[in-house]
């Protein structure tokens, strides 16, 4: 991998220059926007997507609300696990950042001295997006779009090769999908226990939804009692 990075005649480096070259032609203010979005903004957007999906699941109060919330909890956990898995990968590959080996790049973020492969930002956003997709297809598709945009921004900013981003996407997807059955087996019972709790059940369902079924049972029982009393009076 590092050997490929040293040559400017491979597609990885060519694509790096093509995408990063857009930063040279763009206005300064636009580069500053991409810098913020690529470094912090899209990570925040992923968190807001997970929270938005949780709010939607909670308000809807469907029968599978507990399992959906469990999947949402797994999304950030998958990102954390994927980043931990990336630590030995980075140490093994030892690929320098592209601006150390290639001249003329427009580097929008300074101070990046750690290894380049694989991209933590791409790993985190894709792991969360895939975890979100497991919980809710509609929110998941939006999340995947955010992750793809994150990958583009990292190359645009001159801090990663395209293959760093692709590797991050692959790592995040693998961790989120392969460990999902185990995570769901562990998290779903916890979510169901929380759902049954009178104190914290609101985390899974809105309060009106939580007692909707119980209210119907109580109303039915009350109606039966009234009917029985009327029959006794008539007798």
Short mmCIF file of C-alpha atoms in Angstrom, two decimals:
data_model
loop_
_atom_site.label_atom_id
_atom_site.label_comp_id
_atom_site.label_asym_id
_atom_site.label_seq_id
_atom_site.Cartn_x
_atom_site.Cartn_y
_atom_site.Cartn_z
CA UNK A 1 0.00 0.00 0.00
CA UNK A 2 2.76 2.42 0.93
CA UNK A 3 4.61 1.50 -2.24
CA UNK A 4 1.64 2.46 -4.36
CA UNK A 5 1.41 5.79 -2.58
CA UNK A 6 4.96 6.68 -3.58
CA UNK A 7 4.13 6.61 -7.27
CA UNK A 8 2.10 9.27 -9.00
CA UNK A 9 1.18 7.00 -11.89
CA UNK A 10 -1.46 4.86 -10.19
CA UNK A 11 -5.22 5.51 -10.18
CA UNK A 12 -5.30 6.08 -6.43
CA UNK A 13 -2.89 9.02 -6.61
CA UNK A 14 -4.39 10.32 -9.85
CA UNK A 15 -7.85 10.42 -8.28
CA UNK A 16 -6.40 12.10 -5.21
CA UNK A 17 -5.00 14.93 -7.34
CA UNK A 18 -8.21 15.21 -9.36
CA UNK A 19 -10.45 15.56 -6.30
CA UNK A 20 -8.05 17.65 -4.24
CA UNK A 21 -7.46 19.86 -7.27
CA UNK A 22 -11.04 21.08 -6.89
CA UNK A 23 -9.98 22.76 -3.65
CA UNK A 24 -7.44 24.90 -5.49
CA UNK A 25 -10.07 26.25 -7.87
CA UNK A 26 -12.77 26.77 -5.23
CA UNK A 27 -13.23 30.04 -3.32
CA UNK A 28 -11.45 30.27 0.03
CA UNK A 29 -14.72 30.44 1.97
CA UNK A 30 -15.94 27.24 0.32
CA UNK A 31 -12.78 25.40 1.35
CA UNK A 32 -13.29 26.55 4.94
CA UNK A 33 -16.86 25.23 4.83
CA UNK A 34 -15.69 21.86 3.50
CA UNK A 35 -12.97 21.79 6.16
CA UNK A 36 -15.53 22.18 8.95
CA UNK A 37 -18.07 19.84 7.35
CA UNK A 38 -15.50 17.14 6.65
CA UNK A 39 -13.85 17.34 10.07
CA UNK A 40 -16.87 17.83 12.35
CA UNK A 41 -20.11 18.62 10.54
CA UNK A 42 -20.89 15.26 8.98
CA UNK A 43 -20.08 13.39 12.19
CA UNK A 44 -22.58 15.65 13.95
CA UNK A 45 -25.07 15.03 11.14
CA UNK A 46 -24.79 11.26 11.72
CA UNK A 47 -25.49 11.71 15.42
CA UNK A 48 -28.52 13.88 14.64
CA UNK A 49 -29.77 11.24 12.19
CA UNK A 50 -29.58 8.54 14.85
CA UNK A 51 -31.42 10.79 17.32
CA UNK A 52 -34.02 11.67 14.71
CA UNK A 53 -34.61 8.00 13.93
CA UNK A 54 -34.93 7.24 17.66
CA UNK A 55 -37.51 10.00 18.05
CA UNK A 56 -39.47 8.65 15.07
CA UNK A 57 -39.43 5.08 16.42
CA UNK A 58 -40.42 6.25 19.90
CA UNK A 59 -43.29 8.39 18.65
CA UNK A 60 -44.62 5.67 16.34
CA UNK A 61 -44.59 3.09 19.14
CA UNK A 62 -44.71 0.03 16.89
CA UNK A 63 -44.49 -3.52 18.21
CA UNK A 64 -40.84 -3.76 17.14
CA UNK A 65 -39.88 -0.48 18.83
CA UNK A 66 -37.56 -2.21 21.30
CA UNK A 67 -35.60 -4.03 18.59
CA UNK A 68 -35.37 -0.82 16.52
CA UNK A 69 -33.99 1.12 19.48
CA UNK A 70 -31.53 -1.71 20.13
CA UNK A 71 -30.31 -1.38 16.53
CA UNK A 72 -29.93 2.37 17.01
CA UNK A 73 -27.84 1.81 20.12
CA UNK A 74 -25.68 -0.56 18.09
CA UNK A 75 -24.95 2.11 15.46
CA UNK A 76 -22.58 4.25 17.58
CA UNK A 77 -21.22 1.15 19.33
CA UNK A 78 -20.35 -0.33 15.92
CA UNK A 79 -18.48 2.86 15.05
CA UNK A 80 -16.51 2.64 18.31
CA UNK A 81 -15.64 -1.03 17.73
CA UNK A 82 -14.60 -0.30 14.14
CA UNK A 83 -12.24 2.49 15.27
CA UNK A 84 -10.65 0.12 17.79
CA UNK A 85 -10.19 -2.49 15.06
CA UNK A 86 -8.56 0.19 12.92
CA UNK A 87 -5.80 0.83 15.48
CA UNK A 88 -3.78 -2.33 14.68
CA UNK A 89 -4.59 -1.99 10.97
CA UNK A 90 -3.03 1.46 10.85
CA UNK A 91 0.00 0.26 12.78
CA UNK A 92 0.47 -2.69 10.43
CA UNK A 93 0.08 -0.82 7.13
CA UNK A 94 1.94 2.35 8.25
CA UNK A 95 0.83 4.41 5.29
CA UNK A 96 1.85 8.09 5.60
CA UNK A 97 -0.60 10.88 4.91
CA UNK A 98 -0.64 11.81 1.20
CA UNK A 99 0.86 15.26 1.72
CA UNK A 100 4.06 13.72 3.08
CA UNK A 101 4.78 11.89 -0.18
CA UNK A 102 3.17 14.14 -2.80
CA UNK A 103 3.82 17.77 -3.54
CA UNK A 104 1.30 20.36 -4.64
CA UNK A 105 -1.69 19.15 -2.63
CA UNK A 106 -4.08 21.68 -1.14
CA UNK A 107 -4.18 20.52 2.49
CA UNK A 108 -7.13 22.09 4.31
CA UNK A 109 -6.38 20.64 7.76
CA UNK A 110 -2.97 20.92 9.39
CA UNK A 111 -1.47 18.84 12.17
CA UNK A 112 -2.37 15.39 10.79
CA UNK A 113 0.71 13.30 11.56
CA UNK A 114 -0.82 9.87 12.18
CA UNK A 115 -1.08 7.15 9.55
CA UNK A 116 -3.53 7.46 6.69
CA UNK A 117 -4.96 3.95 6.10
CA UNK A 118 -7.75 3.52 6.93
CA UNK A 119 -9.73 6.73 7.41
CA UNK A 120 -11.33 6.95 10.86
CA UNK A 121 -13.91 9.45 9.64
CA UNK A 122 -15.00 7.17 6.79
CA UNK A 123 -15.05 4.19 9.15
CA UNK A 124 -17.16 5.93 11.79
CA UNK A 125 -19.73 7.41 9.44
CA UNK A 126 -20.22 4.22 7.42
CA UNK A 127 -20.47 2.03 10.53
CA UNK A 128 -23.14 4.33 11.94
CA UNK A 129 -24.93 4.52 8.58
CA UNK A 130 -25.09 0.73 8.23
CA UNK A 131 -26.24 0.36 11.84
CA UNK A 132 -28.89 2.99 11.13
CA UNK A 133 -29.94 1.10 8.00
CA UNK A 134 -30.51 -2.03 10.09
CA UNK A 135 -32.87 -0.02 12.31
CA UNK A 136 -34.66 1.99 9.63
CA UNK A 137 -34.19 1.79 5.85
CA UNK A 138 -35.21 5.38 5.13
CA UNK A 139 -32.90 6.97 7.68
CA UNK A 140 -30.19 4.45 6.76
CA UNK A 141 -30.15 5.49 3.11
CA UNK A 142 -29.69 9.12 4.16
CA UNK A 143 -26.92 8.02 6.52
CA UNK A 144 -25.10 6.16 3.75
CA UNK A 145 -25.29 9.32 1.64
CA UNK A 146 -23.73 11.29 4.51
CA UNK A 147 -20.94 8.70 4.82
CA UNK A 148 -20.18 8.87 1.09
CA UNK A 149 -20.02 12.67 1.31
CA UNK A 150 -17.65 12.34 4.27
CA UNK A 151 -15.34 10.16 2.22
CA UNK A 152 -15.30 12.68 -0.62
CA UNK A 153 -14.51 15.50 1.81
CA UNK A 154 -11.54 13.65 3.29
CA UNK A 155 -9.94 13.32 -0.14
CA UNK A 156 -10.93 16.88 -1.10
CA UNK A 157 -9.19 18.13 2.06
CA UNK A 158 -5.96 16.38 1.04
CA UNK A 159 -5.67 14.25 4.19
CA UNK A 160 -6.53 10.83 2.74
CA UNK A 161 -6.09 8.76 -0.40
CA UNK A 162 -9.28 7.46 -2.04
CA UNK A 163 -8.31 3.91 -0.99
CA UNK A 164 -8.09 5.09 2.63
CA UNK A 165 -11.74 6.08 2.35
CA UNK A 166 -12.78 2.88 0.57
CA UNK A 167 -10.98 0.88 3.26
CA UNK A 168 -12.84 2.82 5.93
CA UNK A 169 -16.17 2.14 4.24
CA UNK A 170 -15.37 -1.57 4.05
CA UNK A 171 -14.24 -1.76 7.67
CA UNK A 172 -17.25 0.13 9.01
CA UNK A 173 -19.67 -1.97 6.97
CA UNK A 174 -18.03 -5.26 7.97
CA UNK A 175 -18.07 -4.49 11.69
CA UNK A 176 -21.65 -3.16 11.68
CA UNK A 177 -23.04 -6.13 9.71
CA UNK A 178 -20.96 -9.05 10.95
CA UNK A 179 -21.35 -8.21 14.63
CA UNK A 180 -24.96 -7.08 14.30
CA UNK A 181 -26.53 -10.49 15.17
CA UNK A 182 -24.51 -10.74 18.38
CA UNK A 183 -25.17 -7.10 19.27
CA UNK A 184 -28.91 -7.44 18.66
CA UNK A 185 -29.06 -10.64 20.71
CA UNK A 186 -27.52 -8.76 23.63
CA UNK A 187 -29.17 -5.36 23.24
CA UNK A 188 -32.75 -6.33 22.36
CA UNK A 189 -33.56 -7.98 25.74
CA UNK A 190 -32.16 -4.90 27.48
CA UNK A 191 -34.33 -2.63 25.32
CA UNK A 192 -37.41 -4.73 26.07
CA UNK A 193 -36.69 -4.56 29.80
CA UNK A 194 -36.40 -0.78 29.51
CA UNK A 195 -39.68 -0.69 27.57
CA UNK A 196 -41.49 -2.47 30.43
CA UNK A 197 -40.09 -0.11 33.06
CA UNK A 198 -42.61 2.49 34.32
CA UNK A 199 -39.80 4.97 34.91
CA UNK A 200 -37.67 4.79 31.77
CA UNK A 201 -40.09 3.15 29.35
CA UNK A 202 -40.46 6.51 27.61
CA UNK A 203 -37.05 5.87 26.04
CA UNK A 204 -38.67 3.19 23.85
CA UNK A 205 -42.21 4.54 23.48
CA UNK A 206 -43.95 7.84 24.07
CA UNK A 207 -46.03 7.69 27.26
CA UNK A 208 -49.33 7.81 25.40
CA UNK A 209 -48.20 4.87 23.28
CA UNK A 210 -46.83 2.94 26.24
CA UNK A 211 -50.17 2.62 27.96
CA UNK A 212 -52.37 2.60 24.89
CA UNK A 213 -52.92 -1.15 25.04
CA UNK A 214 -53.44 -1.12 28.79
CA UNK A 215 -55.99 1.64 28.41
CA UNK A 216 -57.98 -0.46 25.96
CA UNK A 217 -57.99 -3.39 28.39
CA UNK A 218 -59.10 -1.19 31.27
CA UNK A 219 -61.85 0.37 29.15
CA UNK A 220 -63.06 -3.06 28.11
CA UNK A 221 -63.13 -4.34 31.67
CA UNK A 222 -64.96 -1.22 32.82
CA UNK A 223 -67.54 -1.71 30.08
CA UNK A 224 -68.09 -5.31 31.14
CA UNK A 225 -68.66 -4.23 34.75
CA UNK A 226 -71.19 -1.59 33.69
CA UNK A 227 -72.99 -4.14 31.54
CA UNK A 228 -73.12 -6.62 34.40
CA UNK A 229 -74.50 -3.99 36.79
CA UNK A 230 -77.23 -3.07 34.31
CA UNK A 231 -78.21 -6.73 33.93
CA UNK A 232 -78.39 -7.11 37.74
CA UNK A 233 -80.64 -4.04 38.03
CA UNK A 234 -82.89 -5.31 35.26
CA UNK A 235 -83.22 -8.67 37.01
#
